[in-house]
Amino acid sequence: MCLGVPGRVVEVRGQTAVVDFFGVRRETRLDVVDEPVGPGDYILNHVGFAIRKIPEHEIAETLALYELLLREAEHDIMAADVRGEIGATPAVEGPPDV
Amino acid sequence: MSEALLAQGPAELRFRDPAKAHALAAALDTVTREVDHAPVSVMHVCGSHEQSIAKFGLRTILPKGLNVIMGPGCPVCVTDLPEVDEAVVLAQDGRIVASYGDMLKVPGTAKSLADVQAEGGRIAVVYSAAQAVELARDTTDDVVFFASGFETTAVATAAVALGDLPPNFSILSAHKYIPPVMEIVAEMPDSRVEGFLAAGHAAAITGWRIFERFVEKHRVPVVVAGFEPLDILAGLVRLVELVRDRTPRVENMFPRCVTPEGNRNAQRQLWRVFRTQGGRWRGIAHVPNGNLRLRDEFAHVDARRRYEIDVRRLWNHAPSALTQVCICGEIMAGLSAPEHCPLFGKECVPETPVGACMVSSEGTCRIWHQYGGHPDL
Amino acid sequence: MSATGLKSPADVRDELVTLKHGAGGRAMRRLIVETLAEGFAADQPEGIGLAAMDDGAALRVGDRWLVVTTDSHVVHPIFFPGGDIGRLAVAGTVNDLAMMGAVEPLGLTCAVIVEEGFRRAELERIHRSMHETCREAGATIVTGDTKVMGRGELDGIVINTTGVAFADAVIPDAGLRPGDRLLVTGTIGDHGLALMARRHALQLEGDLRSDVAPINRLVAAALAAAPGAVTAMKDPTRGGLSSALHEMAEKSRVGVVLHEPALPVRSVIRSVAEMLGLDPLHIANEGKAVLGVRPDAADAVLAALRAHPLGREAAIVGECITEHVGRVILDTGLGRRLVGEVEGEPLPRIC
């Protein structure tokens, strides 16, 4: 298995998308992705096929999730069912943002 | 990488932030100490996870009390000798064999595809199944696509098989299916694995709910993780928390790519074209349902049914004495580490590999040799 | 004898020459030592000769050194973004001289072997390129040779260039000492990836171009900025910065620590390399140098490099240590790992 690389769709031509991977463009097939994909969308590419559309908001959510882990670990155990509440409360003191 | 670049660069770069990585490593250290025994052993089953761990030097910041074992997650490494032999024979018989680059140097019983190429065989390195089809369109000669990789990669092969194919094109499937081998590892009597880190990209296709039955049966947690350093570290933190709490459940720490049900479209295509079949994985003997083979409806593009492939003519070589000493199987099952192999770094190096683990860029031995394994750096 | 007492495949002499023998790594060094250089060691004149396997030879003439280097160029494709075989032939030799400390070429030879059917117009294009590159370097071609081989007997064209120059002091690639800083003169990975993209028809659109350029004047500026402070130099061609550093570390008997965040890499190179599963550290460069510099002079040398048009992206990327002799350690900013040595041309991975 390989590190699938995420890229931004620039153009769509039928079943093929032109995707920008950090400054390099490449064609990717859209046959297997399960959502409509248009310019501006992020996709995950694996062996020349887009396997997933990555919603932008998920990226921020994932980062927030990791922040949460750090705060938990710093302040000992918190049960998983309490985490939802923690997520909604204002941040407690944590490591200074570098 | 500078802060400026991190701020304005693509989102993925934020998952390599050194400060956050160190903070997560500290959190991992804390939670590892909280487990009521030591060491804690967890396993990942993805060559790309090991690549990422190695490339970013994460092993030097993982806590000493945590063993992160690489399991049989390298599709190249587990491709068995007879499968390589089939590709070799097809090339020797005059067909063009299109293959992903990693498979070229994998030793078969007598030779690798690279050897066949040096002897005049026509081997084409491709980066995508679609490229192999294009190759077939540009020639009148037979082109066989040696399809290696796990189910994530098989999805691409399936998409291609469902499309318009030129008559001179066929597929030799060496695809493998990961979930069955996790069962085998979990059931191994010597297994000390207390939790699994599952591969994010495979789960992007299959969804994470696929692990629920496994977790119920074996009572060990599974955390789905991505491949950036922060993804891996955060995934490990969550996994060790679940081990500490003795909570066997599946958790998804890669929500940006993985959903409960996965990519149904891709799954549909995959199972329309492929079915599972038991078979040998190199070093792990029989894995029930571990191989993916073309269904009967696709017999017309199945190289195994189109051609007579006689691999026995390659078998009049006695296996080298060195292969008897090779412990790739144990390494792939997570029972030993490369440093335990007497050949590692001596007779067995990337230029002269004895076992498949040293051939593939995702093989444990190759990665350790290249990046230093458990380095004292 | 090995730990198991069994004979290793690596111990067995290859009876056939294969592509790995041309890759610039261990296999090639063995071929040279065992077959090509064998027997000449005893007859070497005073100076740096065959045994050193450095970028060139340095022969004592009076109180100066005559530096000689030779290179054959077989690059494919012969025309690539950023340059061609002609530019490479001149720059490669001028740079090898410069790496030994000889920054003012006296003259170059140029021997050309052309395949029957080669286009005259392409030959002219190559010639113009060589002329332009000579001009940039302050060099000229003083003699040469021309041969034509039958169609199919040679692949297109092969160019050999030999260069000679005087140097007052020779800088070996084996002079690193613990504490020395390591500097690169600019971005890494450009040449090899540009060629790989073309060669493997990777269907990528992006600004990938070779960095091929003569850097003798850049090096002259560095040497002038801090006389005596540059302890070792090498150009990271085949095998990339990794290969050059491994060789320097091994010969100098030091270890090397590299700081990944400090490595100058163009972002497009970083992305393409990542997509192909390659490491910029292993990819060839043709317009760059790596210098070992005494710590107190590193900033002065860096400033001199950056003041020159070819050195704007120069950077201090690491230092030498006493431990881990012969090894190159990468500090990724997150953790540490070894930089592996790669044999043969790296093949792009699936992605």
Coordinates of C-alpha atoms in Angstrom, one line a residue, chain C:
Chain C
M1 CA 33.4 -14.6 6.2
S2 CA 29.8 -13.9 7.2
A3 CA 28.1 -14.6 10.5
T4 CA 26.5 -17.7 9.0
G5 CA 29.6 -18.9 7.2
L6 CA 27.7 -18.8 4.0
K7 CA 28.9 -17.0 1.0
S8 CA 27.1 -13.8 0.3
P9 CA 25.9 -12.9 -3.1
A10 CA 27.8 -9.7 -2.7
D11 CA 31.0 -11.6 -2.3
V12 CA 30.5 -13.3 -5.6
R13 CA 32.2 -11.5 -8.4
D14 CA 29.8 -10.4 -11.1
E15 CA 30.9 -11.9 -14.4
L16 CA 28.7 -9.5 -16.4
V17 CA 28.7 -5.8 -16.3
T18 CA 25.3 -4.5 -15.6
L19 CA 23.7 -1.1 -15.2
K20 CA 24.3 -1.0 -11.5
H21 CA 28.1 -0.8 -12.3
G22 CA 27.4 2.6 -13.8
A23 CA 25.3 3.9 -11.0
G24 CA 28.0 5.6 -9.0
G25 CA 27.5 3.5 -5.9
R26 CA 29.3 0.6 -4.2
A27 CA 29.0 -1.7 -7.2
M28 CA 30.7 0.8 -9.4
R29 CA 33.5 1.4 -6.9
R30 CA 34.2 -2.3 -6.7
L31 CA 34.4 -2.6 -10.4
I32 CA 36.9 0.2 -10.6
V33 CA 39.0 -1.1 -7.7
E34 CA 39.0 -4.7 -8.9
T35 CA 39.2 -4.4 -12.6
L36 CA 39.8 -0.9 -14.0
A37 CA 42.2 0.7 -11.6
E38 CA 44.0 -2.5 -10.7
G39 CA 47.7 -2.4 -11.2
F40 CA 48.1 1.3 -11.7
A41 CA 48.5 2.2 -8.1
A42 CA 52.2 1.8 -7.9
D43 CA 52.9 4.1 -10.8
Q44 CA 51.1 7.2 -9.6
P45 CA 52.9 10.5 -9.8
E46 CA 53.1 12.7 -6.7
G47 CA 49.7 14.1 -5.7
I48 CA 46.2 12.9 -5.6
G49 CA 45.7 10.0 -7.9
L50 CA 43.7 6.9 -8.6
A51 CA 43.7 5.6 -5.1
A52 CA 41.8 8.7 -3.8
M53 CA 39.0 8.2 -6.3
D54 CA 38.3 11.9 -6.0
D55 CA 36.6 14.1 -8.6
G56 CA 39.9 14.4 -10.4
A57 CA 43.7 14.0 -10.1
A58 CA 46.1 16.6 -8.8
L59 CA 49.6 16.3 -10.1
R60 CA 52.4 18.3 -8.6
V61 CA 54.1 20.7 -11.1
G62 CA 56.7 22.9 -9.4
D63 CA 55.0 24.5 -6.4
R64 CA 51.5 24.3 -7.9
W65 CA 49.1 21.5 -8.7
L66 CA 47.8 20.6 -12.1
V67 CA 44.3 19.3 -11.7
V68 CA 43.0 17.0 -14.4
T69 CA 39.5 15.5 -14.7
T70 CA 37.6 13.5 -17.3
D71 CA 34.0 12.6 -17.8
S72 CA 31.9 10.8 -20.4
H73 CA 28.4 12.0 -21.0
V74 CA 25.7 9.6 -22.0
V75 CA 22.6 11.4 -20.7
H76 CA 19.2 10.6 -22.1
P77 CA 17.2 12.4 -23.2
I78 CA 19.9 14.6 -24.8
F79 CA 17.7 17.7 -24.6
F80 CA 15.9 18.3 -21.3
P81 CA 14.3 21.2 -19.6
G82 CA 17.0 23.5 -18.3
G83 CA 19.8 22.1 -20.5
D84 CA 21.2 19.4 -22.8
I85 CA 24.1 17.0 -23.1
G86 CA 26.4 19.8 -24.3
R87 CA 25.9 22.0 -21.3
L88 CA 26.2 19.0 -19.1
A89 CA 29.5 18.0 -20.7
V90 CA 31.1 21.4 -20.1
A91 CA 29.6 22.2 -16.7
G92 CA 30.3 18.7 -15.4
T93 CA 34.0 18.9 -16.1
V94 CA 34.4 22.5 -15.1
N95 CA 32.7 21.7 -11.8
D96 CA 34.9 18.6 -11.2
L97 CA 37.9 20.8 -11.5
A98 CA 36.4 23.4 -9.2
M99 CA 35.6 20.7 -6.6
M100 CA 39.3 20.1 -6.3
G101 CA 40.0 23.8 -5.9
A102 CA 40.9 24.6 -9.5
V103 CA 38.5 27.3 -10.4
E104 CA 40.1 28.7 -13.6
P105 CA 40.0 26.1 -16.3
L106 CA 43.0 26.3 -18.7
G107 CA 41.2 24.3 -21.3
L108 CA 38.8 21.5 -22.1
T109 CA 39.0 18.7 -24.6
C110 CA 35.9 17.5 -26.3
A111 CA 35.7 14.1 -27.9
V112 CA 32.4 13.3 -29.6
I113 CA 31.1 9.9 -30.9
V114 CA 28.0 10.3 -33.0
E115 CA 25.7 7.6 -34.3
E116 CA 25.1 7.6 -38.0
G117 CA 21.8 9.4 -38.8
F118 CA 22.2 11.9 -36.0
R119 CA 20.7 15.3 -37.1
R120 CA 23.2 18.0 -38.0
A121 CA 20.8 20.6 -36.6
E122 CA 20.8 18.9 -33.2
L123 CA 24.6 18.7 -33.2
E124 CA 24.7 22.4 -33.8
R125 CA 22.3 23.0 -31.0
I126 CA 24.6 21.0 -28.7
H127 CA 27.6 23.0 -29.9
R128 CA 25.9 26.3 -29.2
S129 CA 25.1 25.1 -25.8
M130 CA 28.7 24.1 -25.1
H131 CA 29.9 27.4 -26.4
E132 CA 27.5 29.4 -24.1
T133 CA 28.4 27.3 -21.1
C134 CA 32.1 27.8 -21.8
R135 CA 31.6 31.5 -21.9
E136 CA 29.8 31.4 -18.5
A137 CA 32.7 29.5 -17.0
G138 CA 35.5 31.4 -18.6
A139 CA 36.6 28.2 -20.3
T140 CA 37.3 27.1 -23.8
I141 CA 37.7 23.9 -25.8
V142 CA 41.3 23.5 -27.0
T143 CA 41.2 20.2 -28.8
G144 CA 38.9 17.4 -29.5
D145 CA 38.1 14.3 -31.5
T146 CA 35.2 13.2 -33.7
K147 CA 34.1 9.7 -34.5
V148 CA 31.0 8.4 -36.2
M149 CA 29.7 4.9 -35.5
G150 CA 27.2 3.0 -37.6
R151 CA 23.4 3.2 -37.0
G152 CA 22.5 1.0 -34.0
E153 CA 26.1 0.7 -32.8
L154 CA 25.7 3.6 -30.4
D155 CA 22.7 5.3 -28.8
G156 CA 22.7 8.8 -30.4
I157 CA 25.8 10.6 -29.0
V158 CA 28.5 10.3 -26.4
I159 CA 30.6 13.2 -25.4
N160 CA 33.7 13.0 -23.3
T161 CA 35.3 16.1 -21.9
T162 CA 38.6 16.4 -20.1
G163 CA 39.6 19.5 -18.2
V164 CA 42.9 20.9 -16.9
A165 CA 43.6 23.7 -14.5
F166 CA 46.1 24.9 -12.0
A167 CA 45.4 25.2 -8.3
D168 CA 47.6 26.6 -5.5
A169 CA 45.9 24.4 -3.0
V170 CA 44.0 21.2 -3.6
I171 CA 40.8 20.6 -1.7
P172 CA 40.1 16.9 -1.3
D173 CA 36.7 15.4 -0.6
A174 CA 38.3 13.7 2.4
G175 CA 39.1 16.7 4.5
L176 CA 36.1 17.0 6.8
R177 CA 36.8 17.4 10.6
P178 CA 34.4 17.1 13.5
G179 CA 32.7 20.5 14.1
D180 CA 33.0 21.5 10.4
R181 CA 29.7 23.0 9.1
L182 CA 28.2 21.6 5.8
L183 CA 26.9 24.1 3.3
V184 CA 25.1 23.5 0.0
T185 CA 25.2 26.1 -2.7
G186 CA 21.5 25.9 -3.6
T187 CA 18.4 23.7 -4.0
I188 CA 18.7 20.0 -4.3
G189 CA 17.0 17.4 -6.4
D190 CA 16.3 19.5 -9.5
H191 CA 18.3 17.8 -12.2
G192 CA 17.5 14.2 -11.5
L193 CA 13.8 14.8 -11.2
A194 CA 13.6 16.8 -14.4
L195 CA 15.2 14.0 -16.2
M196 CA 13.2 11.3 -14.5
A197 CA 10.0 13.0 -15.4
R198 CA 11.0 13.0 -19.1
R199 CA 12.5 9.6 -19.2
H200 CA 9.6 7.8 -17.5
A201 CA 7.0 9.9 -19.2
L202 CA 5.5 10.6 -15.9
Q203 CA 2.8 12.8 -17.3
L204 CA 3.4 15.5 -14.8
E205 CA 2.9 19.2 -15.5
G206 CA 5.1 21.4 -13.4
D207 CA 8.1 23.5 -13.5
L208 CA 10.8 20.8 -13.4
R209 CA 14.1 21.9 -14.8
S210 CA 17.7 20.8 -14.5
D211 CA 20.0 23.1 -12.6
V212 CA 23.0 22.2 -14.8
A213 CA 25.4 25.1 -14.7
P214 CA 29.2 25.8 -14.3
I215 CA 29.8 26.8 -10.7
N216 CA 33.5 27.5 -10.8
R217 CA 33.1 31.2 -10.2
L218 CA 30.7 30.6 -7.4
V219 CA 33.2 28.3 -5.7
A220 CA 36.0 30.9 -6.3
A221 CA 33.9 33.4 -4.4
A222 CA 33.5 31.0 -1.5
L223 CA 37.2 30.1 -1.4
A224 CA 38.2 33.8 -1.5
A225 CA 35.8 34.7 1.4
A226 CA 37.7 32.5 3.8
P227 CA 41.0 31.2 2.6
G228 CA 41.9 27.8 4.1
A229 CA 38.6 27.5 5.8
V230 CA 36.9 25.2 3.2
T231 CA 38.1 21.7 4.2
A232 CA 36.3 19.5 1.7
M233 CA 34.2 19.8 -1.4
K234 CA 32.2 17.6 -3.7
D235 CA 29.5 18.0 -6.3
P236 CA 26.4 15.9 -5.4
T237 CA 25.8 14.4 -8.9
R238 CA 24.7 10.8 -9.2
G239 CA 23.2 9.6 -6.0
G240 CA 22.5 13.1 -4.8
L241 CA 23.6 14.9 -1.7
S242 CA 23.3 11.6 0.2
S243 CA 26.0 9.9 -1.9
A244 CA 28.3 12.9 -1.8
L245 CA 28.1 13.2 2.0
H246 CA 28.4 9.4 2.6
E247 CA 31.6 9.4 0.5
M248 CA 33.0 12.5 2.2
A249 CA 32.1 11.2 5.7
E250 CA 33.6 7.8 5.0
K251 CA 36.8 9.1 3.6
S252 CA 37.2 11.8 6.3
R253 CA 36.3 9.3 9.1
V254 CA 33.5 11.5 10.5
G255 CA 29.8 11.3 11.0
V256 CA 27.4 13.8 9.5
V257 CA 24.2 15.3 10.9
L258 CA 21.8 17.0 8.5
H259 CA 18.9 19.3 9.5
E260 CA 16.0 18.6 7.2
P261 CA 14.2 21.9 7.7
A262 CA 17.4 23.7 6.6
L263 CA 17.7 21.8 3.3
P264 CA 16.9 24.1 0.4
V265 CA 14.4 22.2 -1.7
R266 CA 12.0 23.8 -4.2
S267 CA 8.4 23.0 -3.2
V268 CA 7.6 21.5 -6.6
I269 CA 10.5 19.2 -6.2
R270 CA 9.4 18.3 -2.7
S271 CA 5.9 17.4 -4.0
V272 CA 7.0 15.5 -7.0
A273 CA 9.5 13.5 -5.0
E274 CA 6.9 12.7 -2.4
M275 CA 4.4 11.6 -5.0
L276 CA 6.9 9.3 -6.5
G277 CA 8.1 8.0 -3.2
L278 CA 11.6 9.5 -3.7
D279 CA 13.9 11.4 -1.4
P280 CA 15.4 14.7 -2.8
L281 CA 18.6 13.7 -0.9
H282 CA 19.1 10.8 -3.4
I283 CA 18.5 12.8 -6.6
A284 CA 21.2 14.1 -8.8
N285 CA 22.3 17.7 -9.1
E286 CA 24.4 19.3 -11.8
G287 CA 24.9 22.9 -10.7
K288 CA 25.5 22.5 -7.0
A289 CA 28.3 21.8 -4.5
V290 CA 28.5 20.7 -0.9
L291 CA 31.3 22.3 1.2
G292 CA 32.8 21.5 4.5
V293 CA 33.7 24.7 6.3
R294 CA 35.5 25.5 9.6
P295 CA 32.7 26.6 12.0
D296 CA 34.1 30.2 12.5
A297 CA 34.1 30.8 8.8
A298 CA 30.7 29.3 7.9
D299 CA 28.8 32.6 7.9
A300 CA 31.3 34.4 5.8
V301 CA 31.3 31.6 3.2
L302 CA 27.5 31.5 3.2
A303 CA 27.3 35.3 2.6
A304 CA 29.8 35.0 -0.3
L305 CA 27.7 32.2 -1.9
R306 CA 24.5 34.1 -1.5
A307 CA 26.0 37.2 -3.0
H308 CA 26.5 35.3 -6.3
P309 CA 23.6 34.7 -8.7
L310 CA 24.1 30.9 -8.6
G311 CA 24.2 30.8 -4.9
R312 CA 21.1 32.7 -3.7
E313 CA 19.6 29.7 -2.0
A314 CA 22.8 28.5 -0.4
A315 CA 22.3 27.3 3.2
I316 CA 24.1 25.8 6.1
V317 CA 22.5 22.3 6.4
G318 CA 24.5 20.3 8.9
E319 CA 27.7 19.6 10.7
C320 CA 30.3 16.9 11.2
I321 CA 30.6 14.8 14.4
T322 CA 33.0 12.3 15.8
E323 CA 30.5 9.5 16.3
H324 CA 28.7 7.4 13.7
V325 CA 31.7 7.5 11.3
G326 CA 30.7 7.2 7.7
R327 CA 27.0 7.7 8.4
V328 CA 24.6 10.5 7.6
I329 CA 22.0 11.2 10.2
L330 CA 18.9 13.3 9.4
D331 CA 17.2 15.4 12.0
T332 CA 13.7 15.7 10.6
G333 CA 12.6 18.3 13.1
L334 CA 10.4 15.6 14.6
G335 CA 12.9 12.8 15.2
R336 CA 16.1 11.4 13.8
R337 CA 16.9 8.7 11.3
L338 CA 19.7 7.6 9.0
V339 CA 19.9 8.7 5.4
G340 CA 20.3 5.4 3.5
E341 CA 22.7 5.0 0.7
V342 CA 20.9 4.1 -2.5
E343 CA 22.3 1.8 -5.1
G344 CA 21.3 2.4 -8.7
E345 CA 18.9 4.8 -10.1
P346 CA 15.9 5.2 -7.7
L347 CA 12.8 3.9 -9.4
P348 CA 9.6 5.8 -8.8
R349 CA 7.2 4.0 -6.5
I350 CA 3.5 3.4 -6.9
C351 CA 1.5 6.4 -5.8

